[in-house]
């Protein structure tokens, strides 16, 4: 079983220089130049876009470079916003789960745009690791909206597990899954006994996959902070109806 690093809010750090002595003219001019340069970086970026980037940084820490633009291919135009992540401890320690984490980054950004969501039909994510490797991902607005629509069900399942309402939990499964309430209760009671009760749950991304038995599915990663350890619980949903079909622990 792999232990997952949990991060509630890792805020990126700012360095502030305090000057005790009066600055000379050269230093004043240099400071003014730096301020002008910093302001230019925000040209063309809206306040909500800046806030959406901050939501990603609050979660992952590290650094985020932003790129925005559009491209046309075969008569189709894609307007995109790209977030390039680096120096994130959470991503470095979860390098085997970059696919769901990239989905989470796209979700955190897009869902915070509010009425500016229509400005983009694609969110791109690039993750640079300290070992020199880079991974690139892209998500359409429709794909992220699927996750937005799924989040109430994900939150409800996490709440039912914490409350030990296993009867209601059983009813969230797709009708094709033959499952007894006692099986759910046994699973989570055993986990509670081994790792302690749940203190907090946190959504940490998603992944679309094709399966032989159920067609396309959505795998949602939920980190459970328990008394003794942090566990990754994966909720697997049928993509066509968003019904739960499996629960896995990693």
Tab-separated table of C-alpha atoms in Angstrom:
chain	number	residue	atom	x	y	z
A	1	UNK	CA	0.000	0.000	0.000
A	2	UNK	CA	1.386	3.354	-1.018
A	3	UNK	CA	1.241	6.215	1.418
A	4	UNK	CA	0.146	9.489	-0.113
A	5	UNK	CA	1.442	12.885	0.899
A	6	UNK	CA	-1.483	15.087	1.908
A	7	UNK	CA	-1.521	18.809	1.432
A	8	UNK	CA	-4.343	21.019	2.675
A	9	UNK	CA	-2.933	24.376	1.699
A	10	UNK	CA	0.674	24.964	0.761
A	11	UNK	CA	0.930	28.662	0.081
A	12	UNK	CA	3.728	29.823	-2.191
A	13	UNK	CA	6.209	32.050	-0.406
A	14	UNK	CA	6.985	35.652	-1.144
A	15	UNK	CA	10.316	37.241	-0.280
A	16	UNK	CA	10.074	40.829	0.964
A	17	UNK	CA	13.190	42.954	1.275
A	18	UNK	CA	13.158	45.579	4.020
A	19	UNK	CA	15.483	48.532	3.501
A	20	UNK	CA	16.711	50.341	6.601
A	21	UNK	CA	18.915	52.853	4.797
A	22	UNK	CA	17.675	55.406	2.221
A	23	UNK	CA	17.972	54.112	-1.331
A	24	UNK	CA	20.205	55.993	-3.702
A	25	UNK	CA	18.981	57.168	-7.113
A	26	UNK	CA	20.360	54.157	-8.941
A	27	UNK	CA	18.638	51.697	-6.617
A	28	UNK	CA	15.395	53.680	-6.805
A	29	UNK	CA	15.477	53.553	-10.600
A	30	UNK	CA	16.193	49.810	-10.505
A	31	UNK	CA	13.280	49.233	-8.130
A	32	UNK	CA	10.958	51.233	-10.380
A	33	UNK	CA	12.049	49.173	-13.375
A	34	UNK	CA	11.334	45.929	-11.497
A	35	UNK	CA	7.862	47.139	-10.529
A	36	UNK	CA	7.037	48.044	-14.136
A	37	UNK	CA	8.303	44.655	-15.331
A	38	UNK	CA	6.225	42.815	-12.726
A	39	UNK	CA	3.097	44.698	-13.745
A	40	UNK	CA	3.619	43.796	-17.389
A	41	UNK	CA	3.355	40.107	-16.492
A	42	UNK	CA	-0.327	40.611	-15.624
A	43	UNK	CA	-1.249	42.329	-18.882
A	44	UNK	CA	-4.010	40.324	-20.563
A	45	UNK	CA	-4.708	38.251	-17.440
A	46	UNK	CA	-7.987	38.888	-15.651
A	47	UNK	CA	-8.450	39.095	-11.911
A	48	UNK	CA	-10.419	35.843	-11.912
A	49	UNK	CA	-7.663	34.082	-13.839
A	50	UNK	CA	-5.123	35.257	-11.277
A	51	UNK	CA	-7.404	34.038	-8.478
A	52	UNK	CA	-7.874	30.673	-10.231
A	53	UNK	CA	-4.109	30.230	-10.505
A	54	UNK	CA	-3.833	31.081	-6.815
A	55	UNK	CA	-6.323	28.298	-5.994
A	56	UNK	CA	-3.950	25.842	-7.691
A	57	UNK	CA	-0.938	27.248	-5.824
A	58	UNK	CA	-2.818	27.119	-2.515
A	59	UNK	CA	-3.262	23.390	-3.075
A	60	UNK	CA	0.052	22.394	-4.664
A	61	UNK	CA	2.542	25.063	-3.703
A	62	UNK	CA	5.605	25.440	-5.893
A	63	UNK	CA	5.608	27.686	-8.947
A	64	UNK	CA	3.145	28.131	-11.791
A	65	UNK	CA	3.855	29.735	-15.156
A	66	UNK	CA	0.820	30.693	-17.225
A	67	UNK	CA	0.335	30.667	-20.980
A	68	UNK	CA	-2.839	31.525	-22.870
A	69	UNK	CA	-3.696	31.539	-26.548
A	70	UNK	CA	-5.532	29.769	-29.333
A	71	UNK	CA	-4.778	27.438	-32.190
A	72	UNK	CA	-6.733	26.360	-35.265
A	73	UNK	CA	-6.547	22.938	-36.852
A	74	UNK	CA	-8.835	21.372	-39.468
A	75	UNK	CA	-11.267	24.244	-39.132
A	76	UNK	CA	-11.520	23.877	-35.335
A	77	UNK	CA	-10.245	26.594	-33.023
A	78	UNK	CA	-9.171	25.796	-29.473
A	79	UNK	CA	-8.817	28.626	-26.988
A	80	UNK	CA	-6.617	27.386	-24.168
A	81	UNK	CA	-5.080	28.353	-20.849
A	82	UNK	CA	-1.969	26.430	-19.823
A	83	UNK	CA	-0.581	26.062	-16.313
A	84	UNK	CA	3.048	24.961	-16.085
A	85	UNK	CA	3.788	23.582	-12.614
A	86	UNK	CA	7.189	23.071	-11.002
A	87	UNK	CA	8.847	22.844	-7.562
A	88	UNK	CA	5.739	21.322	-5.952
A	89	UNK	CA	6.500	18.954	-3.068
A	90	UNK	CA	3.096	17.302	-3.431
A	91	UNK	CA	3.658	16.526	-7.105
A	92	UNK	CA	7.261	15.411	-6.499
A	93	UNK	CA	6.105	12.949	-3.829
A	94	UNK	CA	3.216	11.707	-5.987
A	95	UNK	CA	5.037	11.435	-9.313
A	96	UNK	CA	3.318	8.085	-9.995
A	97	UNK	CA	-0.064	9.846	-9.896
A	98	UNK	CA	0.554	12.783	-12.225
A	99	UNK	CA	-2.454	11.926	-14.414
A	100	UNK	CA	-5.099	12.408	-11.691
A	101	UNK	CA	-3.175	15.356	-10.242
A	102	UNK	CA	-3.101	17.078	-13.638
A	103	UNK	CA	-6.872	16.635	-13.763
A	104	UNK	CA	-7.152	18.205	-10.333
A	105	UNK	CA	-5.038	21.176	-11.407
A	106	UNK	CA	-7.281	21.728	-14.439
A	107	UNK	CA	-10.398	21.343	-12.269
A	108	UNK	CA	-9.183	23.770	-9.582
A	109	UNK	CA	-8.372	26.405	-12.202
A	110	UNK	CA	-11.457	26.054	-14.404
A	111	UNK	CA	-14.011	25.731	-11.608
A	112	UNK	CA	-12.755	29.007	-10.080
A	113	UNK	CA	-13.263	31.039	-13.272
A	114	UNK	CA	-17.018	31.454	-12.647
A	115	UNK	CA	-18.523	33.526	-15.477
A	116	UNK	CA	-15.214	33.533	-17.393
A	117	UNK	CA	-15.324	29.785	-18.070
A	118	UNK	CA	-16.645	30.441	-21.584
A	119	UNK	CA	-13.352	32.173	-22.460
A	120	UNK	CA	-11.656	28.785	-22.792
A	121	UNK	CA	-12.582	25.411	-24.227
A	122	UNK	CA	-9.362	23.726	-23.151
A	123	UNK	CA	-7.131	23.736	-20.068
A	124	UNK	CA	-3.600	22.452	-20.503
A	125	UNK	CA	-1.323	21.317	-17.702
A	126	UNK	CA	2.428	20.810	-17.823
A	127	UNK	CA	4.244	19.325	-14.840
A	128	UNK	CA	8.019	19.669	-14.537
A	129	UNK	CA	9.779	17.459	-11.989
A	130	UNK	CA	13.172	17.951	-10.390
A	131	UNK	CA	14.555	14.898	-12.204
A	132	UNK	CA	14.189	16.798	-15.485
A	133	UNK	CA	11.091	15.019	-16.793
A	134	UNK	CA	8.069	16.934	-18.077
A	135	UNK	CA	4.535	15.649	-18.624
A	136	UNK	CA	1.807	17.406	-20.587
A	137	UNK	CA	-1.958	16.946	-20.332
A	138	UNK	CA	-5.023	18.655	-21.761
A	139	UNK	CA	-8.699	18.699	-20.764
A	140	UNK	CA	-11.638	20.090	-22.672
A	141	UNK	CA	-14.179	22.288	-20.942
A	142	UNK	CA	-16.746	19.512	-21.347
A	143	UNK	CA	-14.507	16.993	-19.561
A	144	UNK	CA	-13.940	19.309	-16.607
A	145	UNK	CA	-17.667	20.063	-16.451
A	146	UNK	CA	-18.253	16.306	-16.121
A	147	UNK	CA	-16.177	16.358	-12.945
A	148	UNK	CA	-17.937	19.463	-11.666
A	149	UNK	CA	-21.249	17.621	-12.056
A	150	UNK	CA	-19.809	14.561	-10.328
A	151	UNK	CA	-18.397	16.403	-7.297
A	152	UNK	CA	-21.678	16.484	-5.288
A	153	UNK	CA	-21.859	12.682	-5.520
A	154	UNK	CA	-18.175	12.332	-4.553
A	155	UNK	CA	-18.687	14.594	-1.532
A	156	UNK	CA	-21.826	12.688	-0.537
A	157	UNK	CA	-20.027	9.325	-0.672
A	158	UNK	CA	-17.185	10.649	1.498
A	159	UNK	CA	-19.763	11.970	3.963
A	160	UNK	CA	-21.630	8.640	4.088
A	161	UNK	CA	-18.394	6.765	4.767
A	162	UNK	CA	-17.479	9.114	7.600
A	163	UNK	CA	-20.976	8.751	9.106
A	164	UNK	CA	-20.846	4.955	8.639
A	165	UNK	CA	-24.169	5.096	6.779
A	166	UNK	CA	-23.395	1.925	4.859
A	167	UNK	CA	-27.003	1.268	3.842
A	168	UNK	CA	-27.172	4.564	1.943
A	169	UNK	CA	-23.662	3.925	0.682
A	170	UNK	CA	-24.753	0.625	-0.872
A	171	UNK	CA	-27.561	2.389	-2.747
A	172	UNK	CA	-25.070	4.657	-4.529
A	173	UNK	CA	-23.731	1.681	-6.507
A	174	UNK	CA	-24.912	0.909	-10.020
A	175	UNK	CA	-27.747	-1.653	-10.108
A	176	UNK	CA	-25.535	-4.016	-12.107
A	177	UNK	CA	-23.268	-4.415	-9.059
A	178	UNK	CA	-24.484	-7.131	-6.693
A	179	UNK	CA	-23.434	-5.878	-3.302
A	180	UNK	CA	-24.670	-6.330	0.251
A	181	UNK	CA	-24.566	-3.628	2.905
A	182	UNK	CA	-22.696	-6.046	5.167
A	183	UNK	CA	-19.845	-6.209	2.638
A	184	UNK	CA	-19.435	-2.437	2.648
A	185	UNK	CA	-19.626	-2.327	6.440
A	186	UNK	CA	-17.001	-5.057	6.790
A	187	UNK	CA	-14.618	-3.280	4.422
A	188	UNK	CA	-14.692	0.070	6.178
A	189	UNK	CA	-14.828	-1.340	9.715
A	190	UNK	CA	-11.658	-3.304	8.985
A	191	UNK	CA	-9.958	-0.179	7.614
A	192	UNK	CA	-11.061	1.837	10.658
A	193	UNK	CA	-9.654	-0.819	12.995
A	194	UNK	CA	-6.332	-0.910	11.169
A	195	UNK	CA	-5.741	2.759	10.373
A	196	UNK	CA	-8.104	4.722	12.652
A	197	UNK	CA	-11.184	6.767	11.892
A	198	UNK	CA	-11.366	9.394	9.154
A	199	UNK	CA	-10.418	12.914	10.167
A	200	UNK	CA	-10.740	14.515	6.754
A	201	UNK	CA	-11.190	13.630	3.073
A	202	UNK	CA	-9.735	15.533	0.127
A	203	UNK	CA	-10.359	15.203	-3.610
A	204	UNK	CA	-7.026	14.849	-5.420
A	205	UNK	CA	-7.906	14.423	-9.056
A	206	UNK	CA	-9.456	12.187	-11.657
A	207	UNK	CA	-8.696	10.049	-14.673
A	208	UNK	CA	-10.762	8.813	-17.627
A	209	UNK	CA	-10.153	5.163	-18.552
A	210	UNK	CA	-11.529	2.532	-20.905
A	211	UNK	CA	-12.485	-0.851	-19.410
A	212	UNK	CA	-13.587	-4.152	-20.914
A	213	UNK	CA	-16.562	-4.692	-18.607
A	214	UNK	CA	-17.977	-1.203	-18.089
A	215	UNK	CA	-16.769	0.840	-21.047
A	216	UNK	CA	-15.500	4.303	-20.172
A	217	UNK	CA	-15.120	5.053	-16.475
A	218	UNK	CA	-14.035	7.941	-14.264
A	219	UNK	CA	-11.560	7.217	-11.496
A	220	UNK	CA	-11.698	9.812	-8.711
A	221	UNK	CA	-8.842	9.920	-6.186
A	222	UNK	CA	-9.831	10.757	-2.603
A	223	UNK	CA	-7.203	11.025	0.118
A	224	UNK	CA	-8.550	9.988	3.520
A	225	UNK	CA	-6.667	11.458	6.459
A	226	UNK	CA	-7.009	8.863	9.202
A	227	UNK	CA	-5.647	8.728	12.744
A	228	UNK	CA	-2.611	6.662	11.782
A	229	UNK	CA	-2.033	7.195	8.076
A	230	UNK	CA	-3.248	8.881	4.893
A	231	UNK	CA	-4.881	6.462	2.454
A	232	UNK	CA	-5.811	6.960	-1.198
A	233	UNK	CA	-9.319	5.755	-1.968
A	234	UNK	CA	-10.277	5.486	-5.642
A	235	UNK	CA	-13.970	5.773	-6.517
A	236	UNK	CA	-14.759	4.328	-9.941
A	237	UNK	CA	-17.862	5.565	-11.780
A	238	UNK	CA	-19.469	4.580	-15.070
A	239	UNK	CA	-18.950	7.605	-17.247
A	240	UNK	CA	-22.298	7.422	-19.058
A	241	UNK	CA	-24.478	7.612	-15.921
A	242	UNK	CA	-22.002	8.565	-13.143
A	243	UNK	CA	-23.026	5.551	-11.045
A	244	UNK	CA	-20.488	4.067	-8.637
A	245	UNK	CA	-19.192	0.630	-9.660
A	246	UNK	CA	-16.116	0.046	-7.457
A	247	UNK	CA	-13.988	1.291	-4.577
A	248	UNK	CA	-10.268	0.618	-4.407
A	249	UNK	CA	-7.570	1.510	-1.881
A	250	UNK	CA	-3.974	2.143	-2.890
